[in-house]
XYZ file of C-alpha atoms in Angstrom:
671
model
C 35.356 36.092 47.359
C 32.911 34.147 49.549
C 30.038 36.201 48.153
C 31.250 35.553 44.611
C 31.582 31.823 45.282
C 28.093 31.618 46.767
C 26.589 33.573 43.880
C 28.410 31.424 41.329
C 27.227 28.258 43.062
C 23.626 29.431 43.058
C 23.792 30.390 39.368
C 25.332 27.029 38.489
C 22.724 24.989 40.388
C 19.814 26.948 38.928
C 21.289 26.719 35.442
C 21.626 22.950 35.524
C 18.171 22.532 37.074
C 16.529 24.621 34.355
C 18.414 23.048 31.424
C 18.123 19.414 32.520
C 14.426 19.654 33.408
C 12.256 17.172 31.458
C 14.840 16.491 28.762
C 12.897 13.499 27.498
C 9.954 15.714 26.505
C 8.718 15.649 23.856
C 9.646 12.071 22.904
C 9.855 12.889 19.211
C 12.225 14.661 16.818
C 12.198 18.446 17.201
C 13.327 20.878 14.479
C 16.992 20.369 13.455
C 17.354 17.227 15.527
C 16.408 15.570 12.251
C 19.771 16.737 10.847
C 22.201 16.640 13.753
C 20.803 13.522 15.375
C 21.057 11.744 12.031
C 24.645 12.955 11.616
C 25.476 11.657 15.084
C 24.130 8.283 13.887
C 26.431 8.430 10.865
C 29.456 8.751 13.164
C 28.335 5.748 15.175
C 27.906 3.720 11.958
C 31.004 5.107 10.193
C 28.929 6.282 7.221
C 30.270 9.230 5.248
C 27.966 12.266 4.966
C 28.203 15.926 4.055
C 27.264 19.001 6.077
C 27.929 22.712 5.595
C 29.520 22.963 9.068
C 32.839 21.543 10.321
C 32.476 18.152 12.019
C 33.257 18.645 15.726
C 29.706 19.336 16.951
C 28.177 16.312 15.202
C 31.132 14.176 16.230
C 30.578 15.046 19.907
C 26.843 14.390 19.597
C 27.541 10.962 18.111
C 30.100 10.207 20.815
C 27.647 11.232 23.545
C 24.983 8.992 21.996
C 27.418 6.066 21.813
C 28.388 6.477 25.479
C 24.749 6.581 26.592
C 23.597 3.459 24.762
C 22.352 4.791 21.424
C 23.280 2.380 18.609
C 22.803 4.696 15.621
C 19.790 2.850 14.207
C 17.144 5.599 14.421
C 16.355 7.205 11.046
C 15.651 10.847 12.085
C 13.475 11.228 8.987
C 11.477 14.332 9.916
C 10.360 16.516 12.848
C 7.580 14.884 14.832
C 8.862 11.332 14.308
C 8.564 9.352 17.541
C 11.779 8.071 19.127
C 10.016 4.960 20.409
C 12.438 2.741 22.330
C 15.590 4.397 20.954
C 17.961 6.072 23.396
C 18.025 9.792 22.619
C 18.138 11.481 26.039
C 21.919 11.096 26.264
C 22.471 13.278 23.194
C 19.999 15.868 24.469
C 21.648 15.676 27.883
C 25.087 16.371 26.422
C 23.843 19.512 24.662
C 21.934 20.584 27.784
C 25.046 20.112 29.934
C 27.058 22.455 27.715
C 24.148 24.900 27.581
C 23.961 24.854 31.390
C 27.589 26.027 31.546
C 26.763 29.323 29.819
C 25.331 31.294 32.792
C 28.292 30.362 35.077
C 30.691 31.319 32.269
C 28.931 34.688 31.920
C 29.194 35.226 35.681
C 32.927 34.515 35.709
C 33.654 36.691 32.650
C 31.740 39.707 33.947
C 33.079 39.287 37.481
C 36.661 39.289 36.201
C 35.980 42.366 34.095
C 33.982 44.386 36.634
C 35.101 42.916 40.002
C 31.476 43.304 41.091
C 29.389 40.370 42.329
C 26.159 42.285 41.703
C 27.014 43.118 38.106
C 28.149 39.554 37.390
C 25.015 38.140 39.029
C 22.730 40.362 36.960
C 24.444 39.459 33.684
C 24.332 35.726 34.425
C 20.688 35.897 35.514
C 19.756 37.496 32.184
C 21.131 34.409 30.432
C 19.865 31.980 33.069
C 16.249 33.183 32.875
C 16.049 33.614 29.123
C 13.544 31.189 27.640
C 15.375 31.204 24.305
C 18.665 30.080 25.848
C 16.879 27.353 27.816
C 15.014 26.038 24.765
C 18.084 26.087 22.527
C 20.023 24.070 25.113
C 17.572 21.201 25.525
C 17.684 19.578 22.101
C 20.199 17.867 19.815
C 21.584 21.024 18.204
C 24.952 22.595 17.470
C 24.152 25.954 19.088
C 24.806 25.085 22.769
C 28.073 23.403 21.735
C 29.129 26.466 19.720
C 28.237 28.920 22.504
C 30.076 26.766 25.052
C 33.314 27.068 23.087
C 32.771 30.778 22.336
C 32.305 31.690 25.994
C 35.011 29.184 26.970
C 37.453 31.063 24.730
C 36.412 34.465 26.128
C 36.572 33.229 29.725
C 40.008 31.696 29.192
C 41.220 34.921 27.594
C 39.909 37.043 30.474
C 41.441 34.693 33.034
C 44.735 34.754 31.143
C 44.725 38.548 31.215
C 44.135 38.489 34.972
C 47.523 36.749 35.319
C 49.347 39.397 33.298
C 51.305 40.336 36.419
C 52.626 36.751 36.635
C 53.809 36.052 33.087
C 55.017 32.546 32.210
C 53.649 31.058 35.432
C 51.832 27.709 35.284
C 48.369 29.293 35.479
C 49.358 31.893 32.866
C 50.282 29.091 30.455
C 47.181 27.063 31.382
C 44.685 29.817 30.549
C 46.565 30.793 27.401
C 46.503 27.183 26.175
C 42.818 26.776 27.106
C 42.054 29.858 25.021
C 43.610 28.145 22.021
C 41.754 24.891 22.714
C 38.413 26.691 22.833
C 39.192 28.619 19.654
C 39.723 25.304 17.864
C 36.466 24.031 19.359
C 34.461 27.064 18.210
C 35.829 26.865 14.661
C 35.335 23.093 14.668
C 31.590 23.419 15.315
C 30.607 26.224 12.923
C 32.457 28.655 10.707
C 30.938 31.587 12.637
C 33.377 30.516 15.362
C 35.770 32.657 13.324
C 34.224 35.689 15.056
C 35.604 34.681 18.449
C 38.967 33.949 16.798
C 38.995 37.569 15.582
C 37.913 38.721 19.052
C 40.828 36.971 20.739
C 43.204 38.060 17.976
C 42.360 41.746 18.423
C 42.743 41.526 22.191
C 46.046 39.701 21.800
C 47.349 42.360 19.408
C 46.339 45.048 21.893
C 48.132 43.251 24.741
C 51.301 42.884 22.690
C 51.164 46.550 21.738
C 51.008 47.467 25.420
C 53.949 45.195 26.177
C 55.922 46.843 23.397
C 55.383 50.188 25.086
C 56.598 48.899 28.464
C 60.189 50.157 28.568
C 60.976 47.972 31.579
C 60.786 44.870 29.375
C 63.717 43.769 27.251
C 63.260 42.821 23.611
C 63.908 39.168 24.498
C 61.012 39.133 26.961
C 58.684 40.707 24.395
C 59.707 38.056 21.862
C 58.996 35.341 24.456
C 55.508 36.808 24.910
C 54.992 36.833 21.155
C 56.242 33.245 20.782
C 53.963 32.017 23.603
C 50.926 33.514 21.888
C 51.901 32.170 18.477
C 52.268 28.664 19.942
C 49.068 28.672 22.015
C 46.758 30.859 19.915
C 47.820 29.934 16.370
C 49.739 26.666 16.198
C 47.767 24.830 18.911
C 44.301 25.702 17.501
C 45.385 24.867 13.949
C 46.785 21.520 15.095
C 43.632 20.648 17.027
C 41.431 21.794 14.146
C 43.334 19.555 11.731
C 43.119 16.705 14.255
C 39.330 17.042 14.236
C 39.361 16.289 10.512
C 41.801 13.411 10.988
C 39.251 11.783 13.300
C 36.416 12.752 10.932
C 38.018 11.093 7.902
C 39.127 8.066 9.929
C 35.737 7.353 11.495
C 33.636 8.055 8.393
C 35.338 5.539 6.100
C 32.243 3.932 4.515
C 30.417 5.129 1.421
C 27.288 7.097 2.238
C 24.993 9.975 1.230
C 27.847 12.502 1.222
C 29.876 10.852 -1.558
C 28.400 12.862 -4.415
C 29.412 16.210 -2.947
C 33.097 15.352 -3.331
C 35.473 14.653 -6.170
C 35.964 11.221 -7.672
C 39.449 11.018 -6.157
C 38.015 11.740 -2.708
C 35.345 9.067 -3.151
C 37.998 6.439 -3.864
C 38.891 6.595 -0.141
C 35.476 5.269 0.942
C 34.785 1.577 1.510
C 31.804 0.488 -0.558
C 32.204 3.188 -3.203
C 32.635 1.756 -6.704
C 35.999 3.559 -6.968
C 37.393 2.031 -3.783
C 40.226 -0.364 -4.694
C 39.228 -0.084 -8.368
C 41.754 -0.280 -11.194
C 41.776 1.576 -14.511
C 44.192 3.189 -17.005
C 45.855 6.284 -15.581
C 45.853 8.610 -18.612
C 43.201 9.365 -21.213
C 43.829 8.197 -24.798
C 41.871 8.245 -28.037
C 39.442 5.354 -27.993
C 38.935 5.592 -24.226
C 35.432 4.989 -22.869
C 34.858 7.380 -19.967
C 32.365 8.967 -17.628
C 32.700 12.692 -16.961
C 31.657 14.024 -13.553
C 30.930 17.682 -12.980
C 33.066 19.180 -10.223
C 30.243 21.270 -8.745
C 29.044 19.974 -5.362
C 26.366 17.282 -5.640
C 26.473 17.448 -9.440
C 26.198 14.380 -11.614
C 27.663 12.682 -14.650
C 27.424 13.887 -18.241
C 24.491 11.864 -19.561
C 22.369 11.368 -22.637
C 19.504 9.074 -23.691
C 17.245 8.417 -26.672
C 14.675 11.041 -25.646
C 14.593 14.290 -27.635
C 14.046 17.858 -26.504
C 10.321 18.650 -26.886
C 8.907 20.900 -29.572
C 9.661 24.556 -28.831
C 12.711 23.835 -26.657
C 15.646 24.589 -28.937
C 16.481 22.068 -31.644
C 14.559 18.809 -31.500
C 17.655 16.698 -30.921
C 18.748 14.168 -28.312
C 18.792 15.426 -24.705
C 22.039 15.899 -22.772
C 21.818 16.236 -18.986
C 23.701 15.446 -15.805
C 22.535 12.418 -13.846
C 23.623 11.683 -10.306
C 23.516 7.880 -10.517
C 25.759 5.357 -12.218
C 24.248 4.382 -15.566
C 25.376 2.957 -18.933
C 24.040 6.157 -20.543
C 26.871 8.051 -18.814
C 29.508 6.450 -21.077
C 31.254 8.477 -23.812
C 33.926 7.496 -26.343
C 36.812 9.929 -26.865
C 37.672 10.391 -30.568
C 39.726 12.737 -32.714
C 37.704 15.508 -34.314
C 38.771 14.557 -37.835
C 39.217 10.778 -37.752
C 37.621 7.623 -36.451
C 39.420 5.558 -33.848
C 41.512 2.741 -35.350
C 42.575 0.036 -32.904
C 45.446 -0.877 -35.222
C 46.956 2.623 -35.330
C 49.588 3.766 -32.799
C 48.219 4.610 -29.370
C 47.825 8.377 -28.791
C 47.169 10.090 -25.473
C 44.844 13.081 -25.171
C 46.708 16.294 -24.358
C 45.804 19.786 -23.229
C 44.601 21.794 -26.253
C 43.524 18.792 -28.363
C 40.319 19.072 -30.400
C 38.115 16.046 -29.752
C 34.673 14.558 -30.302
C 32.699 12.786 -27.569
C 30.475 10.037 -28.949
C 27.672 8.771 -26.729
C 28.334 5.037 -26.541
C 24.717 3.877 -26.227
C 23.199 5.986 -29.028
C 26.133 6.787 -31.340
C 25.417 10.555 -31.258
C 28.102 13.196 -30.693
C 28.125 15.842 -27.957
C 26.920 18.936 -29.828
C 26.085 22.630 -29.327
C 24.759 25.389 -31.576
C 23.165 28.846 -31.600
C 19.966 27.840 -29.811
C 18.847 28.872 -26.331
C 19.321 26.427 -23.482
C 16.005 25.086 -22.105
C 16.141 26.877 -18.729
C 19.143 29.221 -18.717
C 18.238 31.397 -21.670
C 21.559 33.259 -21.874
C 23.366 29.958 -22.408
C 23.371 27.780 -25.527
C 21.663 24.425 -25.885
C 23.704 21.222 -25.657
C 22.435 18.154 -27.490
C 23.623 14.806 -28.834
C 23.574 14.826 -32.633
C 24.505 12.610 -35.577
C 24.440 8.928 -36.450
C 27.046 6.309 -35.573
C 29.576 8.960 -34.664
C 29.039 11.028 -37.810
C 27.899 14.605 -37.262
C 29.158 18.073 -38.176
C 31.636 20.753 -37.063
C 29.417 21.689 -34.095
C 30.577 18.436 -32.482
C 34.159 19.681 -31.994
C 35.431 20.556 -28.511
C 38.832 21.762 -27.350
C 39.957 20.084 -24.137
C 41.689 22.278 -21.552
C 43.448 20.862 -18.484
C 43.351 23.444 -15.689
C 46.327 22.321 -13.596
C 49.029 20.176 -15.203
C 48.614 21.284 -18.808
C 49.788 18.014 -20.262
C 47.964 14.679 -20.333
C 44.531 14.057 -18.765
C 44.794 12.009 -15.579
C 41.792 10.046 -14.353
C 40.204 11.279 -11.113
C 42.793 14.013 -10.564
C 42.791 16.266 -13.662
C 40.082 18.920 -13.914
C 39.189 19.741 -17.516
C 37.074 22.220 -19.449
C 35.461 21.520 -22.822
C 35.458 24.613 -25.050
C 33.091 24.480 -28.024
C 35.114 25.284 -31.103
C 32.363 26.908 -33.212
C 30.758 29.167 -30.591
C 33.599 29.564 -28.028
C 31.274 28.644 -25.199
C 32.187 26.198 -22.437
C 30.330 23.026 -21.412
C 28.777 23.223 -17.953
C 26.025 22.079 -15.622
C 23.756 24.753 -14.148
C 22.302 22.474 -11.479
C 18.760 23.471 -12.492
C 16.248 20.634 -12.589
C 14.573 19.978 -15.937
C 10.800 19.361 -16.165
C 9.319 15.902 -16.511
C 10.200 15.789 -20.221
C 13.841 15.851 -19.077
C 13.181 13.167 -16.428
C 13.924 15.769 -13.733
C 17.623 15.473 -14.400
C 19.906 18.541 -14.345
C 20.382 20.984 -17.188
C 23.586 20.970 -19.242
C 24.390 24.120 -21.220
C 27.195 25.752 -23.146
C 28.038 28.928 -21.273
C 29.357 31.987 -23.132
C 30.920 33.174 -19.854
C 34.425 31.742 -19.909
C 35.290 32.390 -16.274
C 36.465 29.279 -14.456
C 33.892 27.903 -12.032
C 32.992 24.453 -10.671
C 29.965 24.414 -13.004
C 32.239 24.223 -16.058
C 34.886 21.866 -14.665
C 34.803 18.098 -15.180
C 36.940 15.135 -14.221
C 37.241 11.646 -15.695
C 35.874 9.119 -13.208
C 35.443 5.750 -14.974
C 37.919 4.861 -17.697
C 38.206 1.846 -20.005
C 40.753 1.225 -22.747
C 41.738 -2.288 -23.776
C 45.212 -1.230 -24.944
C 46.271 0.622 -21.804
C 47.677 -0.952 -18.611
C 45.620 -0.483 -15.467
C 46.723 0.981 -12.162
C 45.140 0.777 -8.741
C 43.075 3.886 -8.063
C 44.341 3.798 -4.486
C 47.570 5.497 -5.593
C 45.475 8.450 -6.791
C 43.766 8.989 -3.452
C 44.146 12.560 -2.193
C 46.496 13.225 0.681
C 45.090 14.391 4.015
C 45.924 18.014 3.189
C 44.202 17.757 -0.215
C 41.134 16.159 1.393
C 41.097 18.891 4.045
C 41.239 21.670 1.456
C 38.563 20.032 -0.703
C 36.273 19.595 2.311
C 36.496 23.291 3.114
C 35.902 24.360 -0.472
C 32.788 22.178 -0.642
C 31.517 23.319 2.787
C 32.025 27.033 2.111
C 30.483 26.800 -1.338
C 27.420 24.965 -0.032
C 27.128 27.257 3.005
C 27.140 30.439 0.943
C 24.569 28.963 -1.433
C 22.029 27.911 1.202
C 18.520 29.044 0.282
C 15.275 28.794 2.283
C 13.143 25.715 1.820
C 9.476 25.937 0.956
C 7.334 27.211 3.860
C 10.459 27.636 6.008
C 10.478 30.486 8.554
C 13.543 32.661 8.005
C 14.431 36.066 9.397
C 16.592 39.112 8.838
C 19.302 40.357 11.217
C 17.367 43.475 12.171
C 14.565 41.236 13.487
C 16.772 39.601 16.094
C 17.529 42.220 18.796
C 13.864 43.235 18.956
C 12.740 39.609 19.335
C 10.523 40.032 16.266
C 9.738 36.362 15.686
C 11.068 33.009 16.775
C 11.217 29.464 15.423
C 8.776 26.612 15.807
C 10.525 23.528 17.163
C 7.483 21.312 17.496
C 3.694 21.389 17.244
C 2.326 21.146 13.720
C -1.020 19.776 14.919
C -3.187 21.052 17.776
C -2.669 17.803 19.675
C 1.153 17.986 19.510
C 3.452 19.306 22.195
C 4.107 22.893 21.129
C 7.630 24.217 21.461
C 8.561 27.663 20.181
C 12.010 29.222 20.329
C 11.593 32.823 21.497
C 13.632 34.946 23.851
C 12.195 36.386 27.067
C 10.786 39.745 25.860
C 11.667 41.547 29.106
C 15.289 40.418 28.922
C 15.729 41.021 25.197
C 14.174 44.486 25.263
C 16.197 45.330 28.352
C 19.317 44.252 26.469
C 18.278 46.439 23.550
C 17.808 49.368 25.952
C 21.263 48.685 27.388
C 22.824 48.821 23.931
C 21.087 52.128 23.174
C 22.083 53.515 26.580
C 25.703 52.608 26.007
C 25.745 54.377 22.637
C 24.200 57.515 24.180
C 26.663 57.599 27.077
C 29.645 56.903 24.854
C 28.588 59.636 22.423
C 28.115 62.144 25.239
C 31.501 61.324 26.711
C 33.241 61.411 23.335
C 31.799 64.818 22.393
C 32.648 66.239 25.801
C 36.175 64.900 25.721
C 36.705 66.342 22.254
C 35.484 69.730 23.517
C 37.881 69.569 26.477
C 35.173 69.763 29.129
C 35.765 68.890 32.773
C 33.126 67.068 34.771
C 32.216 67.804 38.342
C 31.077 65.210 40.856
C 27.444 66.018 40.068
C 27.864 64.636 36.550
C 29.408 61.454 37.903
C 26.285 61.091 40.013
C 24.139 61.284 36.900
C 26.110 58.433 35.320
C 25.564 56.426 38.501
C 21.876 57.365 38.395
C 21.572 56.016 34.869
C 23.098 52.715 35.961
C 20.746 52.530 38.942
C 17.729 53.078 36.721
C 18.843 50.161 34.527
C 18.910 47.942 37.639
C 15.474 49.227 38.629
C 14.043 48.504 35.203
C 15.118 44.877 35.539
C 14.361 44.218 39.177
C 11.158 46.209 39.731
C 9.084 46.605 36.616
C 9.341 46.237 32.847
C 6.926 49.114 32.390
C 8.027 51.745 29.887
C 7.085 54.465 32.395
C 10.150 53.470 34.435
C 12.302 54.906 31.644
C 11.231 58.484 32.523
C 14.002 58.977 35.145
C 16.454 57.645 32.585
C 15.414 60.273 30.032
C 15.527 63.000 32.658
C 19.035 61.907 33.605
C 20.211 62.103 29.996
C 18.638 65.551 29.669
C 20.409 66.694 32.854
C 23.682 65.393 31.486
C 23.357 67.511 28.346
C 22.357 70.632 30.294
C 25.392 70.283 32.532
C 27.652 70.621 29.482
C 27.008 74.370 29.580
C 27.499 74.575 33.364
C 30.884 72.908 33.685
C 32.815 73.676 36.831
C 36.386 74.264 35.669
C 37.553 73.419 39.188
C 35.891 70.004 39.110
C 38.078 67.171 40.317
C 36.578 64.419 38.184
C 37.660 64.531 34.602
C 35.555 63.246 31.759
C 38.512 61.142 30.697
C 37.727 58.794 33.576
C 34.176 58.264 32.343
C 35.376 57.861 28.785
C 37.941 55.292 29.898
C 35.198 53.371 31.675
C 33.045 53.364 28.552
C 35.911 52.192 26.363
C 37.114 49.710 28.978
C 35.026 46.654 29.818
C 31.881 48.232 28.351
C 33.631 49.058 25.116
C 34.983 45.532 24.865
C 31.567 43.970 25.390
C 29.995 46.340 22.873
C 32.633 45.462 20.264
C 32.168 41.729 20.968
C 28.421 42.085 20.436
C 28.993 43.948 17.167
C 31.510 41.341 16.029
C 28.993 38.518 16.517
C 26.057 40.432 15.010
C 27.018 42.870 12.233
C 28.631 40.287 9.855
C 25.239 38.645 9.325
C 24.058 41.745 7.444
C 26.611 40.942 4.733
C 25.897 37.226 4.369
C 24.119 36.056 1.236
C 22.952 32.746 2.705
C 19.609 32.083 4.401
C 19.517 33.258 8.042
C 17.563 32.135 11.090
C 16.664 33.574 14.467
C 18.993 31.259 16.400
C 22.050 32.815 14.703
C 21.746 35.794 17.085
C 22.194 33.895 20.352
C 26.020 34.216 20.629
C 25.622 37.993 20.227
C 22.780 37.934 22.777
C 25.196 36.567 25.393
C 27.441 39.612 24.985
C 24.526 42.068 25.026
C 23.416 40.509 28.343
C 26.913 41.085 29.758
C 26.781 44.698 28.589
C 23.393 45.179 30.252
C 24.839 43.858 33.492
C 27.730 46.322 33.250
C 25.493 49.354 32.734
């Protein structure tokens, strides 16, 4: 234990020295600091914003900045922008501190799994000396925070398992609870934290299965074990995760750049938003003057203006678009399809299934569609504003459909669809930007595809009717649970739809293990400080060799076990020889010629399959158990944090591989 303590101390000191070295350099914004530093500022100022990731990482960055004297006034406009006199080192220091914890965490995990100081030291040194891990830890980014919680969860799980012989002791409960805390932290930083949740879940299921097979335990004891894991690994993380959003919604209570991504009801919670503490009639009636907001994230209001579609773009009628800003051209009057509104007639509410006309208040034209192609989305139909002073034709008729409570239309809360009566298409916003003739507003079409999607859903935001009593919009604010669900829908939708920006360097998952290309953090001009995120080639290629070696050994052992072979001590020596060569490759030389003994060893292993000594005392089962023990776990953890990226439709970057790289380094240390 003294050797382990000394090795751990040395790894910890070197890790902090390497991660905290020259944190202030360069004194300008690097790469995604422009996003996460700005979001930290929003927390300090209480300004609401939107991001595709859960809030914990940005919240911690903002808190670290607040504690170290940053006042949230820096703009973080673009990479290369000078920090000047603003305090930024505290936020970098917080991320570097968490990044510096990774090598000691790796040491402790591998030591607990292998009980070997040498193996644990090698694995931790692979992470400690990797230039990619160092670079990723020194800037205001979410990655070191995410990896801290991922390895924290794995370490807590491994430590918990080491106390399996002392169930329900204080330390047993402590490590089990810490596992749950770290799971909440990982999920609270990025959604890919779900991978470590699955990792812990699979290991927990395996442990419970083993307990079920232990006939010395009574059913009551097994149920106690199950209850302890449900409390600490399900209920505790869920509670903490929800608490993160409680803090998020409480702190960010002022209107800001994130308003437009959320529903009108959600926006009414934000101080400074035009809906905050507003009052308006609750239900839609004929004669109401309304604005209609598209439900799709960051979409705008149904809008029209005097300008016509240009020649050659459908019918030369008045343009209809979505516009993201408040404007008098967003106002529409709700009328019956077959009668004008009469202020003297009895008041009638609009119901689900009613056929209506929408007259544009400023121009007197009706919302209209017909058998003409939309300007950009050619499979959709064109939407225009047509007619004079509310008089048009039958192509102005729309059936209103309420998606939830199929009764009256409630402002802010009801989501509606407008089905065109003549063509059976549905009104929607594609989100595509029109050319300059459309004032670069967003395209509105009538979609023949009737499936329900956010593009074709609308809600009433502003509502005026002189004959209806007004209510305070505050009573329509969403509950915490509704706000939580909406936040996740918006985040997941935006995350899955992320596309690369112009001139942005992206990568594919197969690029990552071979260290194909990195990311430029800084250095657009020759005079700039140049920072490039790239892993240490020796370490990354050694890790790749370790993964290949593991697959070869596991395949050999599996085939032999299936054939019922018995291994003699000579074969065990070959396995040891292979491990020794891996050490030699790392410690002596990265030259490819050092792999020759490795290949010879594998060849000898195969030739010994036909020379098995039936009297051998070492069974292949032992080797197979080793491969499926700690090595098998590490291999599965690497796969779990790597393979899912092949199935993601969103844009991917090199830094997404680093959690998986941590597990491949542990596997290399093992073998």
